Amino acid sequence: MKAKNYLKYFFVILVLNFFLTQYSYSLENKIIIKIENEIVTTLDIENEINYLLALNPTFNSLKKERKKFIATNSLVKEKIKRIEILKYIEEINLDQNFLQTLIQDRYSRLNLKNKDEFINYLKTYDINIKTIENKISIEALWNQLIYQKYFSKVKIDRNDLEKEIEKVFKKGEKNYLLSEIVFEEKNKKKVEQKYLKIKNEIQNEGFENAALIYSVSESASVGGKLGWVKESSLNKIVIQSLSNLKINEITKPIFTMNRYIILKIDDIKFKEIKYDKDKELKNLIKFKTNEQLNQYSNIYFNKIKKNTKIHEF
C-alpha cells in the first residue's frame, strides 16, 4: 500500500514538474511578432542582440530596452526581406564561393585573420557560424533582387565622371574615412528636429550606436561605417559639406536621392597623383551605381513593408 502511494505521489510530482518546466519555458520564449507566416520570439531578440554586439562591441553601452528595440527592428526587416526573396527562389541558398568571400569581408572588418578565428570569436557571443551565413545570404540575395529589378534604371554619365576624376587628380586625391547615418523624413520642417535628436544620441551613445538606432542604410549593422571613400566618388554637395570639417566632426543633414544623410569624418588622408584612369572610372561607376541601388532598395523595402501583415502580441 505504501509502495502504491509512493508511486502515486512520485507521478504527481513528475507531472507538476513537467508543467512547471513548460510554463517557465513559455515565459522565457514568447512569440512577440508575427510577420506573415514568420515569427519573432523573445529568444530571437536575445540572439539578435548578441549578433549586433558581435559586429559592434560598442552596442553593449546602450540600455537594455534600446537594445531590444534595435534588435526587434533588425529582425523584422530581415524577415520581410526573406519573405520577399522566397517569392522568387525556392530556398535561401547562396553560391558557396561567394558566401565565403562575404564572410571573409565580415571577419576582416573585425581584424580577425581567418574563419576559424571568426568562429571562435562568435562562440564568445553564443552565435553559430550558420546564423551568420544565413544572415549574409539573405542580405546578398536581397541585393541581387534589387539589382535585377532596378539596374536598368540606374543613370551614370561617364563623361561627367571622367571630368571629376581628372579634376581631383590634378590637385591630389583626398580620401575620407567615413561613417553615415541615413534617415527619411517627408516633413521638411521636422528635419532639423530629427537631426538634433540624432546629434544628441551621438553625443551620449556614440556615432555607431546612433547609426544602429536611426539609420535606414545597410551600413547600420556595422555602425554606419563606410570605410575609405575617395573624394572623387562623392557628389558636389557632399564634398562641400565635408570640406570645412575636421576629423570626428559630423555634417548637417544632406538631402540626396529623397533621403537625408549625416556623415562623420573618422580620418583623412591624401594619395599621390598616380592613378589608372580606367580603373578609377570603373570604381567610381561602381560606387555611383551602388549608391542609386541602395536608394531603390529602401524604396522597394518600404513598399513591400506596407503590404506585409505584421501583428504584435
C-alpha positions as CSV (number, residue, x, y, z in Angstrom):
1,M,0.0,0.0,0.0
2,K,2.8,2.3,0.9
3,A,4.6,1.5,-2.3
4,K,1.5,2.4,-4.3
5,N,1.2,5.7,-2.5
6,Y,4.8,6.4,-3.1
7,L,4.4,5.8,-6.8
8,K,1.3,7.9,-6.9
9,Y,3.0,10.9,-5.3
10,F,6.1,10.4,-7.5
11,F,3.9,10.5,-10.6
12,V,2.1,13.7,-9.4
13,I,5.4,15.4,-8.7
14,L,6.7,14.4,-12.1
15,V,3.6,15.8,-13.9
16,L,3.7,19.0,-11.9
17,N,7.4,19.4,-12.7
18,F,6.7,18.9,-16.4
19,F,4.0,21.6,-16.5
20,L,6.1,24.0,-14.4
21,T,9.0,23.5,-16.8
22,Q,6.8,24.1,-19.8
23,Y,5.3,27.2,-18.1
24,S,8.8,28.5,-17.3
25,Y,9.9,28.0,-20.9
26,S,6.9,29.8,-22.2
27,L,7.8,32.8,-20.0
28,E,11.3,32.8,-21.4
29,N,10.4,32.4,-25.1
30,K,7.2,34.1,-26.2
31,I,6.1,35.0,-29.7
32,I,6.1,38.8,-29.8
33,I,5.6,39.5,-33.5
34,K,4.2,37.6,-36.4
35,I,5.2,38.7,-39.9
36,E,3.0,36.8,-42.5
37,N,3.9,33.2,-41.6
38,E,7.2,34.1,-39.9
39,I,7.5,34.7,-36.2
40,V,9.9,36.6,-33.9
41,T,10.3,35.4,-30.3
42,T,11.9,36.8,-27.2
43,L,14.7,34.3,-27.7
44,D,15.2,35.5,-31.3
45,I,15.6,39.0,-29.9
46,E,18.2,37.9,-27.4
47,N,20.1,36.1,-30.2
48,E,19.9,39.2,-32.4
49,I,21.3,41.4,-29.6
50,N,24.3,39.0,-29.4
51,Y,24.7,39.2,-33.1
52,L,24.7,43.0,-33.2
53,L,27.0,43.1,-30.2
54,A,29.5,40.8,-32.0
55,L,29.5,43.1,-35.0
56,N,29.6,46.3,-32.9
57,P,31.1,45.9,-29.4
58,T,30.0,49.5,-28.5
59,F,26.4,48.3,-28.9
60,N,26.8,47.0,-25.3
61,S,26.8,50.5,-23.9
62,L,23.1,51.0,-24.8
63,K,20.4,50.4,-22.3
64,K,18.6,47.1,-22.4
65,E,15.3,48.4,-23.8
66,R,17.1,50.3,-26.6
67,K,19.0,47.1,-27.5
68,K,15.7,45.2,-27.7
69,F,14.1,47.9,-29.9
70,I,17.0,47.9,-32.3
71,A,17.2,44.1,-32.4
72,T,13.5,43.8,-33.0
73,N,13.6,46.2,-35.9
74,S,16.5,44.4,-37.3
75,L,14.7,41.1,-37.2
76,V,11.5,42.4,-38.7
77,K,13.5,43.9,-41.6
78,E,15.3,40.6,-42.2
79,K,12.1,38.6,-42.0
80,I,10.3,40.9,-44.5
81,K,13.3,40.6,-46.9
82,R,13.4,36.8,-46.5
83,I,9.6,36.5,-47.3
84,E,10.1,38.7,-50.4
85,I,13.2,36.8,-51.6
86,L,11.3,33.4,-51.3
87,K,8.7,34.7,-53.8
88,Y,11.4,34.4,-56.5
89,I,13.5,31.4,-55.4
90,E,12.8,28.2,-53.6
91,E,15.3,28.5,-50.7
92,I,17.8,30.8,-49.2
93,N,20.9,29.3,-50.8
94,L,23.9,31.4,-51.9
95,D,26.8,30.2,-54.0
96,Q,29.4,28.9,-51.5
97,N,32.4,30.6,-53.0
98,F,30.6,34.0,-53.0
99,L,29.4,33.3,-49.4
100,Q,32.9,32.6,-48.2
101,T,34.1,35.8,-49.8
102,L,31.4,37.8,-47.9
103,I,32.3,36.0,-44.7
104,Q,35.9,36.9,-45.1
105,D,34.9,40.5,-45.6
106,R,32.9,40.4,-42.4
107,Y,35.7,39.0,-40.2
108,S,38.3,41.2,-41.8
109,R,36.4,44.2,-40.5
110,L,36.8,42.8,-37.1
111,N,40.5,42.5,-37.6
112,L,40.4,38.7,-37.5
113,K,42.8,36.7,-39.6
114,N,40.7,33.7,-40.7
115,K,37.4,31.9,-40.5
116,D,38.5,29.8,-37.6
117,E,39.3,32.9,-35.5
118,F,35.9,34.3,-36.6
119,I,34.1,31.1,-35.4
120,N,35.8,31.2,-32.0
121,Y,35.0,34.9,-31.7
122,L,31.3,34.2,-32.4
123,K,31.3,31.5,-29.7
124,T,32.0,34.1,-27.1
125,Y,28.7,35.7,-28.1
126,D,26.9,32.3,-28.3
127,I,26.5,32.7,-32.0
128,N,26.8,29.8,-34.5
129,I,28.5,30.4,-37.9
130,K,25.4,29.1,-39.6
131,T,23.4,32.0,-38.2
132,I,25.9,34.4,-39.8
133,E,25.9,32.5,-43.1
134,N,22.1,32.7,-43.2
135,K,22.0,36.4,-42.4
136,I,24.7,37.2,-45.0
137,S,22.9,35.1,-47.6
138,I,19.6,36.9,-47.1
139,E,21.4,40.3,-47.4
140,A,23.2,39.2,-50.6
141,L,20.1,37.7,-52.2
142,W,18.2,40.8,-51.4
143,N,20.9,42.9,-53.1
144,Q,20.7,40.6,-56.1
145,L,16.9,41.0,-56.2
146,I,17.3,44.8,-56.2
147,Y,19.9,44.7,-58.9
148,Q,17.7,42.6,-61.1
149,K,14.7,44.9,-60.6
150,Y,16.3,48.3,-60.8
151,F,19.7,48.1,-62.6
152,S,18.1,49.3,-65.8
153,K,17.0,52.5,-64.1
154,V,20.5,53.4,-62.8
155,K,21.8,56.5,-64.6
156,I,25.5,57.0,-65.0
157,D,27.1,59.8,-67.0
158,R,30.6,58.5,-67.8
159,N,31.8,61.8,-69.3
160,D,30.9,63.7,-66.1
161,L,32.7,61.1,-64.0
162,E,35.8,61.3,-66.2
163,K,35.9,65.1,-65.7
164,E,35.5,64.6,-61.9
165,I,38.4,62.2,-61.8
166,E,40.7,64.4,-63.9
167,K,39.9,67.5,-61.8
168,V,40.5,65.7,-58.5
169,F,43.8,64.1,-59.5
170,K,45.3,67.3,-60.7
171,K,45.5,68.6,-57.1
172,G,46.0,65.2,-55.4
173,E,43.5,62.5,-54.3
174,K,41.8,63.3,-51.0
175,N,40.4,60.3,-49.1
176,Y,37.9,60.3,-46.3
177,L,37.3,57.5,-43.8
178,L,33.5,58.0,-43.4
179,S,30.6,56.8,-41.3
180,E,27.0,57.5,-42.1
181,I,23.5,57.8,-40.7
182,V,20.8,57.8,-43.3
183,F,17.2,58.8,-42.3
184,E,14.0,59.6,-44.1
185,E,11.7,62.5,-43.2
186,K,8.9,63.6,-45.5
187,N,8.1,66.7,-43.5
188,K,11.0,69.2,-44.1
189,K,10.0,71.2,-41.1
190,K,10.9,68.2,-38.9
191,V,14.3,67.5,-40.4
192,E,16.2,69.9,-38.0
193,Q,14.3,68.5,-35.0
194,K,15.3,64.9,-36.0
195,Y,18.9,66.0,-36.7
196,L,19.2,67.4,-33.2
197,K,17.7,64.2,-31.7
198,I,20.3,62.1,-33.6
199,K,23.1,64.6,-32.7
200,N,22.2,64.2,-29.0
201,E,22.3,60.4,-29.4
202,I,25.7,60.6,-31.0
203,Q,27.0,62.7,-28.1
204,N,25.5,60.4,-25.5
205,E,25.9,57.0,-27.0
206,G,28.5,57.4,-29.8
207,F,28.1,57.5,-33.6
208,E,28.0,53.7,-34.1
209,N,25.1,53.2,-31.7
210,A,23.2,56.2,-33.1
211,A,23.6,54.6,-36.6
212,L,22.1,51.3,-35.3
213,I,19.2,53.2,-33.8
214,Y,18.3,55.7,-36.6
215,S,20.0,54.7,-39.9
216,V,17.9,53.0,-42.6
217,S,21.0,52.2,-44.6
218,E,22.5,48.7,-44.9
219,S,25.6,50.1,-43.2
220,A,23.7,50.5,-39.9
221,S,24.5,46.9,-38.9
222,V,28.2,47.8,-38.8
223,G,27.7,51.1,-37.0
224,G,27.4,53.2,-40.2
225,K,30.9,52.6,-41.3
226,L,31.5,53.2,-45.0
227,G,35.3,52.7,-45.0
228,W,37.7,54.8,-47.1
229,V,35.9,56.8,-49.7
230,K,37.7,58.8,-52.4
231,E,36.6,62.4,-52.8
232,S,36.1,61.9,-56.5
233,S,33.4,59.4,-55.8
234,L,31.3,61.9,-53.8
235,N,28.9,64.4,-55.3
236,K,29.5,68.2,-55.1
237,I,27.0,68.8,-52.2
238,V,28.7,66.1,-50.1
239,I,32.2,67.4,-50.9
240,Q,31.1,70.9,-49.9
241,S,29.6,69.6,-46.6
242,L,32.8,67.8,-45.8
243,S,35.3,70.4,-46.9
244,N,35.3,72.5,-43.7
245,L,35.0,69.7,-41.3
246,K,37.8,68.3,-39.1
247,I,38.3,64.6,-38.1
248,N,35.5,63.3,-35.8
249,E,33.1,66.1,-36.8
250,I,29.7,65.5,-38.5
251,T,27.8,67.2,-41.3
252,K,24.4,68.6,-41.0
253,P,21.7,66.6,-42.9
254,I,22.5,66.4,-46.6
255,F,19.4,65.9,-48.8
256,T,20.3,63.4,-51.6
257,M,18.1,60.9,-53.5
258,N,15.0,61.5,-51.5
259,R,16.6,61.0,-48.1
260,Y,18.9,62.7,-45.6
261,I,22.4,61.6,-44.7
262,I,24.7,62.6,-41.8
263,L,28.4,61.9,-42.4
264,K,31.1,61.7,-39.9
265,I,34.8,62.0,-40.8
266,D,36.8,59.4,-39.0
267,D,40.0,60.2,-40.7
268,I,41.5,62.0,-43.8
269,K,44.5,61.2,-46.0
270,F,45.9,62.2,-49.3
271,K,47.4,59.9,-52.0
272,E,49.9,60.6,-54.7
273,I,48.8,61.6,-58.1
274,K,49.4,58.3,-59.7
275,Y,46.3,56.6,-61.0
276,D,44.9,54.3,-63.6
277,K,42.1,56.4,-65.2
278,D,40.2,53.3,-66.5
279,K,40.4,51.7,-63.1
280,E,39.3,54.8,-61.2
281,L,36.4,55.3,-63.6
282,K,35.4,51.7,-63.1
283,N,35.5,52.1,-59.3
284,L,33.6,55.4,-59.4
285,I,30.9,53.9,-61.7
286,K,30.6,51.0,-59.2
287,F,30.2,53.4,-56.3
288,K,27.6,55.6,-58.0
289,T,25.7,52.5,-59.1
290,N,25.6,51.1,-55.6
291,E,24.5,54.5,-54.2
292,Q,21.5,54.5,-56.5
293,L,20.7,50.8,-56.0
294,N,20.7,51.4,-52.2
295,Q,18.1,54.1,-52.7
296,Y,16.0,51.8,-54.8
297,S,16.4,49.2,-52.1
298,N,14.9,51.5,-49.4
299,I,12.1,52.5,-51.7
300,Y,11.2,48.8,-52.5
301,F,11.5,47.7,-48.9
302,N,9.2,50.4,-47.7
303,K,6.7,49.5,-50.4
304,I,6.6,45.8,-49.5
305,K,6.6,46.5,-45.8
306,K,3.3,48.4,-46.2
307,N,1.7,45.4,-47.8
308,T,3.1,42.9,-45.2
309,K,0.9,41.7,-42.4
310,I,2.7,42.4,-39.2
311,H,1.0,41.5,-35.9
312,E,2.4,42.3,-32.5
313,F,1.4,40.3,-29.5
